Short mmCIF file of C-alpha atoms and ligand atoms in Angstrom, two decimals:
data_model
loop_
_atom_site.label_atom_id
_atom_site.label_comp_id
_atom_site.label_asym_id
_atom_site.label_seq_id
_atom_site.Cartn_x
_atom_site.Cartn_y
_atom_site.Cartn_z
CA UNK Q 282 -8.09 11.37 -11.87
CA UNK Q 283 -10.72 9.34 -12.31
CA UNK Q 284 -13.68 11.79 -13.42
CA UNK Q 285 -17.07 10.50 -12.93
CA UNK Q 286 -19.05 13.65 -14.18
CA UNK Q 287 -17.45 16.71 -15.42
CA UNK Q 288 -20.71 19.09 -14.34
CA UNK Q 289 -20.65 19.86 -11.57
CA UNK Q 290 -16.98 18.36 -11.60
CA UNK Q 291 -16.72 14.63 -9.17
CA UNK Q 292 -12.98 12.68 -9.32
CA UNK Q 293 -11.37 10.62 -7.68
CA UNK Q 294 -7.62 9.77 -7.80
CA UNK Q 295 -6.65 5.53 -8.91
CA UNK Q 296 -6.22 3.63 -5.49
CA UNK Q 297 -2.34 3.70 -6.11
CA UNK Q 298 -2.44 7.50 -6.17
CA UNK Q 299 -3.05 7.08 -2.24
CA UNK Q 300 0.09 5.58 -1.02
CA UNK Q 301 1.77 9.02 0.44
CA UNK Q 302 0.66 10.21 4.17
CA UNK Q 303 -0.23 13.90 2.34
CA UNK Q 304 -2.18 14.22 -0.81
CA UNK Q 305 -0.78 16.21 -3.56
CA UNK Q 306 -3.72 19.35 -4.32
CA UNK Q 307 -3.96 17.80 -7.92
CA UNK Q 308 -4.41 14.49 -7.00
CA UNK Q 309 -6.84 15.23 -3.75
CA UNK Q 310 -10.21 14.07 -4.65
CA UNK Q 311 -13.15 16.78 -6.01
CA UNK Q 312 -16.91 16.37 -4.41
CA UNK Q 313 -19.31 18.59 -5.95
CA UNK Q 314 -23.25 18.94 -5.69
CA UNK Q 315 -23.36 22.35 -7.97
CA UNK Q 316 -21.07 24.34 -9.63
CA UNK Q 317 -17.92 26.01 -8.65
CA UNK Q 318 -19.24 29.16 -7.90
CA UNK Q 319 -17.29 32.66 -8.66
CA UNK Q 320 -15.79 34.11 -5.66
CA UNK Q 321 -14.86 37.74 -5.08
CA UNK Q 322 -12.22 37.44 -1.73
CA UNK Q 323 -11.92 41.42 -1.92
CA UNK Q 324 -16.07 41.90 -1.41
CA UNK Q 325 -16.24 38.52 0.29
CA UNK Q 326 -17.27 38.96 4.22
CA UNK Q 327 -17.93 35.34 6.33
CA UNK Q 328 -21.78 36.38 8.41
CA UNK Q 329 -21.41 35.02 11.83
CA UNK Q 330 -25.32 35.29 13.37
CA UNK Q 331 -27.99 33.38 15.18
CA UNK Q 332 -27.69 32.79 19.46
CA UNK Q 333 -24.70 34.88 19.47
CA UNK Q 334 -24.16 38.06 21.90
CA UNK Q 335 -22.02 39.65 19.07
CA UNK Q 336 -23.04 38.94 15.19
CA UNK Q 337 -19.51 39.33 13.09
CA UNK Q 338 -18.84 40.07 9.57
CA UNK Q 339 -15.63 39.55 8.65
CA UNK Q 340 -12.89 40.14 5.64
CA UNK Q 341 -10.42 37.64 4.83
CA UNK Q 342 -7.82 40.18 6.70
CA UNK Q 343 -9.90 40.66 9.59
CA UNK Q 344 -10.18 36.83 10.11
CA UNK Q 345 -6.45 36.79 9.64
CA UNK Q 346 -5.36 39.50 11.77
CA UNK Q 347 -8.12 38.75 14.83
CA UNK Q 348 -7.30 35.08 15.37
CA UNK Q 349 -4.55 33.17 15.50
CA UNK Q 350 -3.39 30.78 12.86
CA UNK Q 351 -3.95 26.74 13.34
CA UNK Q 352 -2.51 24.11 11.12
CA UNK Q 353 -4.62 20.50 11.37
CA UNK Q 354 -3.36 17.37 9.07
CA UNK Q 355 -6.80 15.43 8.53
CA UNK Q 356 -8.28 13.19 6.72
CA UNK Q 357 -11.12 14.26 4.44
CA UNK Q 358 -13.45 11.30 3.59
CA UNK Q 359 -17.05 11.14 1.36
CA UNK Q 360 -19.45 9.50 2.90
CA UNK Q 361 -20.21 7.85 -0.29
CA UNK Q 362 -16.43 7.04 -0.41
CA UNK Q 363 -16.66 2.71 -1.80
CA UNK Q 364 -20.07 3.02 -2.97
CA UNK Q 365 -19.21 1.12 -5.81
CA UNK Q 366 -18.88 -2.24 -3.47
CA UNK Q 367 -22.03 -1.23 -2.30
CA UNK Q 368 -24.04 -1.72 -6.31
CA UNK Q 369 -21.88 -4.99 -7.61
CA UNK Q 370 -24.30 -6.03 -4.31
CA UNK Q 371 -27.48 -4.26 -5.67
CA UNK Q 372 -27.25 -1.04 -7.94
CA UNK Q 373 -28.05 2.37 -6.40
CA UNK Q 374 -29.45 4.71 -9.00
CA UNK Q 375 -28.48 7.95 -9.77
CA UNK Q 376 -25.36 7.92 -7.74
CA UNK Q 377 -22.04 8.22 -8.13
CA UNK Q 378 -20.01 5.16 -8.24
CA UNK Q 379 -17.16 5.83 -6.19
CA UNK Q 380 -14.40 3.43 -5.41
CA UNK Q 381 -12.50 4.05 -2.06
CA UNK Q 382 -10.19 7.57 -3.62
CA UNK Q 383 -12.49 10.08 -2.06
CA UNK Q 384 -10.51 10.00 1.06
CA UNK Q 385 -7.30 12.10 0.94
CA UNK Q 386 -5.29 13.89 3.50
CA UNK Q 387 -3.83 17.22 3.80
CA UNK Q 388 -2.16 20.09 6.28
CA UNK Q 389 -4.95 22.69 6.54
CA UNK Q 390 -4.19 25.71 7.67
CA UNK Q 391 -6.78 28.31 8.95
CA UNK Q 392 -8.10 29.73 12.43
CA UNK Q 393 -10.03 27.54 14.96
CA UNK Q 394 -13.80 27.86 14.49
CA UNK Q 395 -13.97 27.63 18.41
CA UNK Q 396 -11.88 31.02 18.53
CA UNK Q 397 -14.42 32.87 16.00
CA UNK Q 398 -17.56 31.44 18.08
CA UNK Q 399 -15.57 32.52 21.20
CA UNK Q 400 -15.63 36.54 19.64
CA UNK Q 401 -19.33 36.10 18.73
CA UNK Q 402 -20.35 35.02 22.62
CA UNK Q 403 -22.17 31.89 22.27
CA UNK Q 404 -25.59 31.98 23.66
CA UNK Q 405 -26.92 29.02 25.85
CA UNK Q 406 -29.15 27.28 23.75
CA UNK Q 407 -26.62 27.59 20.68
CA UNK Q 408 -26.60 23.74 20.38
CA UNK Q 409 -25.75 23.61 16.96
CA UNK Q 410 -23.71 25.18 14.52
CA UNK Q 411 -24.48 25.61 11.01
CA UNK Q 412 -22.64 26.41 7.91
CA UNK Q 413 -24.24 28.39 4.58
CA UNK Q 414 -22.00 27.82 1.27
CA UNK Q 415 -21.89 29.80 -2.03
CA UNK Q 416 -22.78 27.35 -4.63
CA UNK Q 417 -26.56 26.82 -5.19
CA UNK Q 418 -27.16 22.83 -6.11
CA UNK Q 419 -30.07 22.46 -8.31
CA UNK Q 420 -30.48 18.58 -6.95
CA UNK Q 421 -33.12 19.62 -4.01
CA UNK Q 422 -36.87 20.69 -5.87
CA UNK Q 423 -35.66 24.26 -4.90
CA UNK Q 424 -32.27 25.09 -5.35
CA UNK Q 425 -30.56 25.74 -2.88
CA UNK Q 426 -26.98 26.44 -1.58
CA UNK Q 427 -24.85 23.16 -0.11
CA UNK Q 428 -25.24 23.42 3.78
CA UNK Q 429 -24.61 21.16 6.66
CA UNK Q 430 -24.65 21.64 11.07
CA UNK Q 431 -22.52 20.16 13.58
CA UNK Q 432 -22.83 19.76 16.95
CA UNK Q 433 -21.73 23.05 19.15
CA UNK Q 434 -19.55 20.47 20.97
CA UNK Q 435 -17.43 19.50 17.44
CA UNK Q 436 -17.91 23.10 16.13
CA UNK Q 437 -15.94 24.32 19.76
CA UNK Q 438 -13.42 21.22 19.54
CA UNK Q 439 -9.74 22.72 18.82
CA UNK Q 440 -9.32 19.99 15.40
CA UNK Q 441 -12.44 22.26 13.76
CA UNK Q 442 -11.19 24.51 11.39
CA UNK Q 443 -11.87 27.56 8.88
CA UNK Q 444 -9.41 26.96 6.06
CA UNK Q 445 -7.50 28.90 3.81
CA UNK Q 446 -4.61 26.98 2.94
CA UNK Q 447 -4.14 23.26 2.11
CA UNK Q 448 -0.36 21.52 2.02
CA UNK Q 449 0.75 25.07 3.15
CA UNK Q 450 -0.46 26.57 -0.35
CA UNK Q 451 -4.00 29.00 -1.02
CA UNK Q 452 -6.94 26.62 -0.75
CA UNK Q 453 -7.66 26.05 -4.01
CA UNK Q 454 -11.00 27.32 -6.14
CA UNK Q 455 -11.87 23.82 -6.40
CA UNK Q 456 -11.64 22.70 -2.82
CA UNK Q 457 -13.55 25.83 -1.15
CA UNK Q 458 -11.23 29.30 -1.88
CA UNK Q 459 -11.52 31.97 -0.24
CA UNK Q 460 -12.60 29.82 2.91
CA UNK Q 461 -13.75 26.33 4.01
CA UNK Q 462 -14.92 24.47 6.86
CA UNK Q 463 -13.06 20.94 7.84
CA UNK Q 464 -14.63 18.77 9.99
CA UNK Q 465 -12.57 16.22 10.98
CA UNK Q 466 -13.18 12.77 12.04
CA UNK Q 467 -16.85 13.40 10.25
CA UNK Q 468 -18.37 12.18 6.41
CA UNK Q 469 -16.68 15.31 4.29
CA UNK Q 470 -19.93 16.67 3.69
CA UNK Q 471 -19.83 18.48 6.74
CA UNK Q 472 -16.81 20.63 5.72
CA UNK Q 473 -18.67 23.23 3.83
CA UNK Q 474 -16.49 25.22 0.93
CA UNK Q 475 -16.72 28.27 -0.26
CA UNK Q 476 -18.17 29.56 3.44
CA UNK Q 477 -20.25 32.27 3.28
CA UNK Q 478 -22.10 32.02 6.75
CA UNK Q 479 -21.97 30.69 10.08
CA UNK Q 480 -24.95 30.71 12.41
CA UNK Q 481 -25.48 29.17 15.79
CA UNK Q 482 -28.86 27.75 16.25
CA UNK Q 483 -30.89 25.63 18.48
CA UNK Q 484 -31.34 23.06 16.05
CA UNK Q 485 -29.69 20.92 13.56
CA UNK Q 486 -29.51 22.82 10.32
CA UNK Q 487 -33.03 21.96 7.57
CA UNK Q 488 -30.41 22.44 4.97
CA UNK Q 489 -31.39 19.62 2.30
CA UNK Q 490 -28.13 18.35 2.37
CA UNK Q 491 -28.19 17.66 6.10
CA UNK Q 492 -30.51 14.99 6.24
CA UNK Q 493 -30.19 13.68 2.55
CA UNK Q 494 -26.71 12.41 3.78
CA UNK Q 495 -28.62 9.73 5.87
CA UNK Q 496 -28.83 6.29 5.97
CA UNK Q 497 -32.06 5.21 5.06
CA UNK Q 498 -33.84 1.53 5.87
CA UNK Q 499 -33.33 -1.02 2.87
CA UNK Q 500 -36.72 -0.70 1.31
CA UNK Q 501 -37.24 2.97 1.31
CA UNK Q 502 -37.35 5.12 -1.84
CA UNK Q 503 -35.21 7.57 -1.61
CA UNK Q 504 -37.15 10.12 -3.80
CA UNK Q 505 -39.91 9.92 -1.42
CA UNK Q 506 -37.63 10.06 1.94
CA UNK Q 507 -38.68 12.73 4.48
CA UNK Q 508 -36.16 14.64 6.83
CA UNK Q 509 -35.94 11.80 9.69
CA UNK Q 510 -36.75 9.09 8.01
CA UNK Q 511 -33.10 8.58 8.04
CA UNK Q 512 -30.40 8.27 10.30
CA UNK Q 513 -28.27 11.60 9.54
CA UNK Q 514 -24.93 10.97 9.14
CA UNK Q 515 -21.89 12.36 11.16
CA UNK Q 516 -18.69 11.39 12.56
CA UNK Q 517 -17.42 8.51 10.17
CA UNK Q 518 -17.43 4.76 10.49
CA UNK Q 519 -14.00 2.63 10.88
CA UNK Q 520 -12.96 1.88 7.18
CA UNK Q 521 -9.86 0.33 5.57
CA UNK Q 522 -9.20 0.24 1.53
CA UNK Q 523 -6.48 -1.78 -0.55
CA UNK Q 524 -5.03 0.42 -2.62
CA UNK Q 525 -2.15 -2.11 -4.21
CA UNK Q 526 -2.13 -3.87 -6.16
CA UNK Q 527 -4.54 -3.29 -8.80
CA UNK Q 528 -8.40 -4.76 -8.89
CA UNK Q 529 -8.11 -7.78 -11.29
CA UNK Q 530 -4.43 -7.55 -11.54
CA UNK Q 531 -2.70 -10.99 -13.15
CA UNK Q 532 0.36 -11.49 -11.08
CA UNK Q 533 3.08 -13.68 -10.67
CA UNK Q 534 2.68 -16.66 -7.98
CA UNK Q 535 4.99 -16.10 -4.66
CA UNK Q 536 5.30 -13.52 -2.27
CA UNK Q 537 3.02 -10.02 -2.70
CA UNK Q 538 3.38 -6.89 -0.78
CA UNK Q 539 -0.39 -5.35 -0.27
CA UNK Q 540 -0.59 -2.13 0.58
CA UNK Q 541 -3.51 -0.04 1.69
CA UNK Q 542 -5.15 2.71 4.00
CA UNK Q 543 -7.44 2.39 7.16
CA UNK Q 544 -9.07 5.26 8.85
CA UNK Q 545 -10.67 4.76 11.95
CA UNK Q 546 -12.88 8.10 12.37
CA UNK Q 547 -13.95 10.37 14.64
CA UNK Q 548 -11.99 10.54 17.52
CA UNK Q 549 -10.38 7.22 17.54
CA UNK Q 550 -7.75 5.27 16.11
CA UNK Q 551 -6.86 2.13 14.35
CA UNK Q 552 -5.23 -0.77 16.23
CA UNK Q 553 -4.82 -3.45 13.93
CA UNK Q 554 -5.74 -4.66 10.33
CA UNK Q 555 -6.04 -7.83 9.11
CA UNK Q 556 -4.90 -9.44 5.66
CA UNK Q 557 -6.00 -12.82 4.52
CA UNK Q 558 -4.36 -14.11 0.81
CA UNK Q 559 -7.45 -16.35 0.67
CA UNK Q 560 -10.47 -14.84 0.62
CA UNK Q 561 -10.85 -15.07 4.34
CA UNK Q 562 -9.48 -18.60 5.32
CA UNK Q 563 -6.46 -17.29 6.59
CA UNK Q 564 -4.96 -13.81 8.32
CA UNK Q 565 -1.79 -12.36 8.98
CA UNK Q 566 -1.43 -8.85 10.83
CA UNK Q 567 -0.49 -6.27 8.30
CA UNK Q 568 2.40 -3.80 9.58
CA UNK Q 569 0.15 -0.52 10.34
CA UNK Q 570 2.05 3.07 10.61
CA UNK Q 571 1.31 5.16 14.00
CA UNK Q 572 -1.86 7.32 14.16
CA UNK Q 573 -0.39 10.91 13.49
CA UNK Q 574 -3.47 12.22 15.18
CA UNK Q 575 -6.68 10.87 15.42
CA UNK Q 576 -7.78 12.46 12.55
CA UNK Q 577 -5.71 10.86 9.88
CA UNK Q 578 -5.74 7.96 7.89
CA UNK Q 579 -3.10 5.01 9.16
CA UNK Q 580 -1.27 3.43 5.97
CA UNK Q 581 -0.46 -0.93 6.52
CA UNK Q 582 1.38 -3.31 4.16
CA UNK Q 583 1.65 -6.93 4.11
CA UNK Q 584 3.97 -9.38 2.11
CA UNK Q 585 0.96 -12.04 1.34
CA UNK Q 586 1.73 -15.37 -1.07
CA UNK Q 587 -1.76 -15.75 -2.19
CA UNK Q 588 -2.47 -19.68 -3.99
CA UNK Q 589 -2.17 -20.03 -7.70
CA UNK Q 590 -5.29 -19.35 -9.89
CA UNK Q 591 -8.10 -16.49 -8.84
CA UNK Q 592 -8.22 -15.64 -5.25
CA UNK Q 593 -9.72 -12.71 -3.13
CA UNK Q 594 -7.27 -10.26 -0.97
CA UNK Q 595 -9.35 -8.89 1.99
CA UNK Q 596 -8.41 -6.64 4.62
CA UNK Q 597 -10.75 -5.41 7.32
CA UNK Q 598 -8.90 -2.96 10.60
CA UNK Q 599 -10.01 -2.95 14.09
CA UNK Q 600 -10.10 0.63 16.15
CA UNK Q 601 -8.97 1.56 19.48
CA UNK Q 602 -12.22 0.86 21.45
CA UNK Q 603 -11.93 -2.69 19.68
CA UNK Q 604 -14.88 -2.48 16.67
CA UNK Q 605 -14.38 -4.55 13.48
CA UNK Q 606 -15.31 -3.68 10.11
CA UNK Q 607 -18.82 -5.62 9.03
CA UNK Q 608 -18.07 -8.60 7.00
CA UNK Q 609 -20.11 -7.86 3.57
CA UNK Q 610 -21.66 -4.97 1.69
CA UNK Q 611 -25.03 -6.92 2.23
CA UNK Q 612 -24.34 -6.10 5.69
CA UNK Q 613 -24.56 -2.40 5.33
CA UNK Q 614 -26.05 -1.44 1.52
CA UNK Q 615 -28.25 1.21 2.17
CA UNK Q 616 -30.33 3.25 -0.65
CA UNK Q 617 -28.27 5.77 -0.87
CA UNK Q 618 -25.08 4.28 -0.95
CA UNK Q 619 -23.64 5.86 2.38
CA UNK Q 620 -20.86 4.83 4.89
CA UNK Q 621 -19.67 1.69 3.03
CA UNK Q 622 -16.73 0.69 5.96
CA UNK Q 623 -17.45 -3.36 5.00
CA UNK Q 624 -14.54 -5.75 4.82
CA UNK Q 625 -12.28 -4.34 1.36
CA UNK Q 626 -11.84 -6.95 -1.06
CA UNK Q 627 -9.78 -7.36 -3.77
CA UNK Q 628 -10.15 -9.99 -6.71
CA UNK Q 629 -6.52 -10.93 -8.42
CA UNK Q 630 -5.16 -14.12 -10.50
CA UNK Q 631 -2.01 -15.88 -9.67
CA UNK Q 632 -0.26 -17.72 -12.02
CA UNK Q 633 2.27 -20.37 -11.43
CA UNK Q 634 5.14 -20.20 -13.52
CA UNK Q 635 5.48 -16.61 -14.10
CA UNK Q 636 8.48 -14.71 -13.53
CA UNK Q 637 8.03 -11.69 -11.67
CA UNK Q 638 9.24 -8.13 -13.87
N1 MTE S 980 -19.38 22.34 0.19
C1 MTE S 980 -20.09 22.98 -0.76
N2 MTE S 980 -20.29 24.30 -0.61
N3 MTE S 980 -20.62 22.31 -1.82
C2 MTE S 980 -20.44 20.95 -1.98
O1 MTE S 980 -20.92 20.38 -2.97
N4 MTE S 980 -19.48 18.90 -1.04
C3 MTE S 980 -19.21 18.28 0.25
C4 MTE S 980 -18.15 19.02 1.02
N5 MTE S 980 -18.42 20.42 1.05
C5 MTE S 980 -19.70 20.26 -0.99
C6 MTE S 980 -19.16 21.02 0.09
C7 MTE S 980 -18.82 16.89 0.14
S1 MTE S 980 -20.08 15.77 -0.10
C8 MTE S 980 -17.53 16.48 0.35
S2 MTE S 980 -17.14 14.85 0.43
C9 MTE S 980 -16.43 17.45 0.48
O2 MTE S 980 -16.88 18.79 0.42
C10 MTE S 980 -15.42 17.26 -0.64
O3 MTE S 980 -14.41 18.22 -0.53
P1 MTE S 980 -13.35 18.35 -1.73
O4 MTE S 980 -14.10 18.54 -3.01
O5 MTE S 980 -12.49 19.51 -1.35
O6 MTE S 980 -12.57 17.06 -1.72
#
């Protein structure tokens, strides 16, 4: 992993890590804004409150024995995921420099959020749904714990799930154990670990980290940013990432196979991505695997032969309701750092007269 702070813990795995459909637990990439807090699963209880007819409090038996069990594969994906694109265009302070491995995939296993809401009786004005977590974050002026809200209509969509089990095994500490939220199709920081409470309210959540994961205008300081002086951030953008081969790798002249991930987001799908050898002069349609659902990542590969010397791989997918990826990070840099989905490029030197090992 690469580890870009040990406290509180933030890694992501090397591009190449990504190439498999499911992410190995120990190679699934670690988002933190306090630290792993110490859970108790035998005192633990998930609060379910607000405009509901019937307030629950549940044990982790209760949940299991009440509702039935759902298994989701999905795509989990930062919404700071390539922010490191974003500062070779103009730095962002204080943030992380990730590169495009916090986006991983796994089976989750859990019950349906919708069928917990169901038992509480949602009442009609419950138009959101928000989600309390364990760990208190000291990066707010008060800490406070790591919350988020949704929608009521994603919180009551079947794909919305309370987790306990990831790749079929105990959720781990580190990704939310005893319980987790996963949102998919939406920026990961929406799928709230280490669940402690669910309440349904009229309004969005004022949770700091609801609105701080906004896209703010160019020129604003973040420090001084007010709640709404963004635009808060949900379901993801259309993205794609090259994963092989390596960032400045020295490589033999002729054909190369590039391989890499696109994930479409929300609801949709990808249709096609695009692969140019040249730094844009030319494109060839990459081979792109089916959608398993629409909330998965879709692997592609091309066999490019790039021109001798220094040259720029790009690759930049197209969704189902026909949107393109925005040409440059200029296009989209942001203060922040968020939703980075421009074209990914990839800088590499042929040389002629190599033999390939
Ligand atoms: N939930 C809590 N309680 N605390 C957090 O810091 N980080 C969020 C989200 N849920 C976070 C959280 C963010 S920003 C992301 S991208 C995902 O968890 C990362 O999940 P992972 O660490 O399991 O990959």
């Amino acid at each position: 992993m690469v580890v870009h702070e040990a406290k509180p813990y933030n890694a992501e795995p090397p591009p190449g890590a990504l190439l498999g459909q499911i992410t190995p637990l120990d190679t699934f990439y670690g988002r933190n804004h306090g630290p792993i807090p110490r859970m108790d699963v035998a005192s633990w209880r998930l609060r379910v409150d607000g405009l509901v007819d019937r307030p629950l409090e549940l044990s982790m038996d209760e949940l299991r024995s009440r509702f039935p069990e759902r298994k989701v594969v999905a795509t989990l994906q930062c919404a700071g995921n390539r922010r490191a694109d974003l500062m070779d265009f103009r730095d962002i302070p204080g943030q992380v420099p990730w590169g495009p491995g916090t986006t991983s995939t796994a089976r989750w296993s859990g019950v349906s959020l919708a069928d917990v809401l169901a038992e509480a009786g949602l009442q009609a004005e419950a138009a959101h749904i928000a989600f309390t977590g364990s760990d208190v974050s000291e990066e707010p002026d008060t800490p406070q714990p790591f919350g988020a809200s949704i929608p009521t209509v994603k919180a009551t969509s079947s794909e919305v799930l309370l987790a306990w089990a990831m790749n079929d095994q105990a959720l781990p500490t580190a990704h939310g154990a005893p319980l987790r939220v996963v949102v998919p199709g939406w920026i990961g920081a929406r799928s709230v670990k280490w669940l402690q409470r669910i309440t349904a309210q009229a309004e969005p959540t004022d949770n700091y980290f609801q609105t701080a994961y906004s896209i703010l205008p160019p020129e604003a300081d973040p420090q001084k940013a007010e709640p709404g002086d963004g635009i808060t951030l949900g379901p993801i953008d259309l993205n794609c990432a090259i994963l092989q081969p390596d960032k400045d790798a020295q490589l033999p002249c002729g054909p190369t196979e590039v391989t890499g991930y696109a994930f479409a987001g929300d609801d949709r799908t990808v249709a096609r991505v695009d692969v140019s050898p040249d730094g844009g002069s030319t494109w060839i349609q990459a081979e792109l695997d089916a959608p398993e659902n629409p909330w998965t990542w879709q692997h592609w590969r091309a066999t490019l032969t790039p021109p001798a010397g220094e040259t720029e791989l790009i690759a930049r997918a197209w969704d189902s309701i026909g949107a393109v990826q925005p040409e440059s990070a200029a296009t989209v840099w942001n203060p922040k750092g968020y939703a980075n989905n421009s074209w990914a490029r990839l800088h590499v030197t042929y040389h002629p007269g190599w033999t390939p090992r």
